[in-house]
CSV table of C-alpha atoms in Angstrom, one decimal:
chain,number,residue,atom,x,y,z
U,1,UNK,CA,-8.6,52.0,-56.7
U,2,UNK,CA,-5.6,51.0,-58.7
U,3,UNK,CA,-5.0,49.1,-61.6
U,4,UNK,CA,-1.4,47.5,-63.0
U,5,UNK,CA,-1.5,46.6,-66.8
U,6,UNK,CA,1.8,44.3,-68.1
U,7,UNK,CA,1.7,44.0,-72.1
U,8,UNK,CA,3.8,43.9,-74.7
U,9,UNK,CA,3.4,45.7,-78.0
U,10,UNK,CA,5.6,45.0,-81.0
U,11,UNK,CA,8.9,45.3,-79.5
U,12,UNK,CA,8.2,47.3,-76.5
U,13,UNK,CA,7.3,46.2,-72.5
U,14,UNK,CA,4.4,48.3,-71.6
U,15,UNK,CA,3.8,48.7,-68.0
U,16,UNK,CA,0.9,50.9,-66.4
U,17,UNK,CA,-0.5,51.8,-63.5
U,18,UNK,CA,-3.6,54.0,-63.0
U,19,UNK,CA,-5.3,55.0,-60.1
U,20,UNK,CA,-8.5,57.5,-59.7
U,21,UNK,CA,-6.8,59.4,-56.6
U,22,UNK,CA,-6.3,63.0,-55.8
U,23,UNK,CA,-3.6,63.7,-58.2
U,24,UNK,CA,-1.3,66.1,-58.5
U,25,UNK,CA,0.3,68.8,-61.0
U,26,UNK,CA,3.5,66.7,-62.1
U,27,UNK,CA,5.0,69.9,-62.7
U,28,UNK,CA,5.0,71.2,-59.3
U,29,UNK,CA,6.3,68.5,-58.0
U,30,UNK,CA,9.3,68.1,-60.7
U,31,UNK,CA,10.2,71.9,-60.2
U,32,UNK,CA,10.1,71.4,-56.3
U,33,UNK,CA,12.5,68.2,-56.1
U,34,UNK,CA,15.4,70.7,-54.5
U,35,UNK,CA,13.4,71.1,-51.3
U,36,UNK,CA,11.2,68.2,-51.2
U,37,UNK,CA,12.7,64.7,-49.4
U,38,UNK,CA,10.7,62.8,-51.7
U,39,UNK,CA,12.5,61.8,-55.3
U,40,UNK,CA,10.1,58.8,-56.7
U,41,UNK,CA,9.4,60.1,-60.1
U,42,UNK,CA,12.6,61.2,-60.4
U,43,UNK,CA,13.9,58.0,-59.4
U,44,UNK,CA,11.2,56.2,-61.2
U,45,UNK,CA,12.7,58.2,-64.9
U,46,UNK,CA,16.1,57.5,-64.1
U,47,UNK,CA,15.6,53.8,-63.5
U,48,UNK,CA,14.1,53.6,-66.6
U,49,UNK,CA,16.9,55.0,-68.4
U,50,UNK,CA,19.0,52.4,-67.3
U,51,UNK,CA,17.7,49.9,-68.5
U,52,UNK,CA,17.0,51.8,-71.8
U,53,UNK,CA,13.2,52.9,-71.0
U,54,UNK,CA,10.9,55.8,-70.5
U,55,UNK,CA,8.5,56.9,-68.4
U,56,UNK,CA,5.9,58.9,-69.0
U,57,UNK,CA,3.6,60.2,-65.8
U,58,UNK,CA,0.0,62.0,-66.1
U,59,UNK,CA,-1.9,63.2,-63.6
U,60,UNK,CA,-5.1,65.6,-62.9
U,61,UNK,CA,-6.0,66.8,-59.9
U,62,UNK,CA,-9.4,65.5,-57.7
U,63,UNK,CA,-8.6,62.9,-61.3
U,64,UNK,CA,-5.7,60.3,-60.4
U,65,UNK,CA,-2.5,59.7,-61.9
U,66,UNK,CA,-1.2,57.2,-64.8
U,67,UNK,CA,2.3,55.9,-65.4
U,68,UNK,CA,3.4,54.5,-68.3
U,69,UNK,CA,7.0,52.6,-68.5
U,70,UNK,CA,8.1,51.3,-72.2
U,71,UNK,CA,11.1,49.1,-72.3
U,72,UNK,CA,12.2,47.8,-75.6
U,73,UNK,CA,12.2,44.1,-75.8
U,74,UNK,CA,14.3,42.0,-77.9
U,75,UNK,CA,14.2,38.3,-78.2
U,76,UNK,CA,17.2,36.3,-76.3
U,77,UNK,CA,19.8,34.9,-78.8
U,78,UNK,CA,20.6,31.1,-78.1
């Protein structure tokens, strides 16, 4: 199962999903994207950047996985 939290906390977007899957050791995979054709985390990290965010991604295998994205928010001038 899978669940997708949106909320925001003082000036920061919080957005997180967490599943109870197989998992994975995230730093296999990170230390393996040279020969893997799969990039999503490290796609996932640079998006973030981008727009001025984080990601932070936990996962424990036979556990599941949780990603965290934090975007600062600020309120729109008028």
């Amino acid at each position: 199962s899978i669940l997708v939290r949106l909320r925001v906390e003082s000036d920061l977007l919080v957005a997180e999903v967490v599943d109870d899957g197989r998992g994975f050791d995230v730093e296999a995979v990170e230390a393996s994207y040279g020969s893997r054709g799969s990039l999503g985390m490290l796609n996932l990290k640079e998006r973030a950047v981008l727009i001025g965010g984080t990601v932070n991604v936990e996962s424990v295998q036979g556990q599941g996985t949780r990603v965290t994205l934090l975007v600062p928010v600020s309120e729109e001038e008028e």
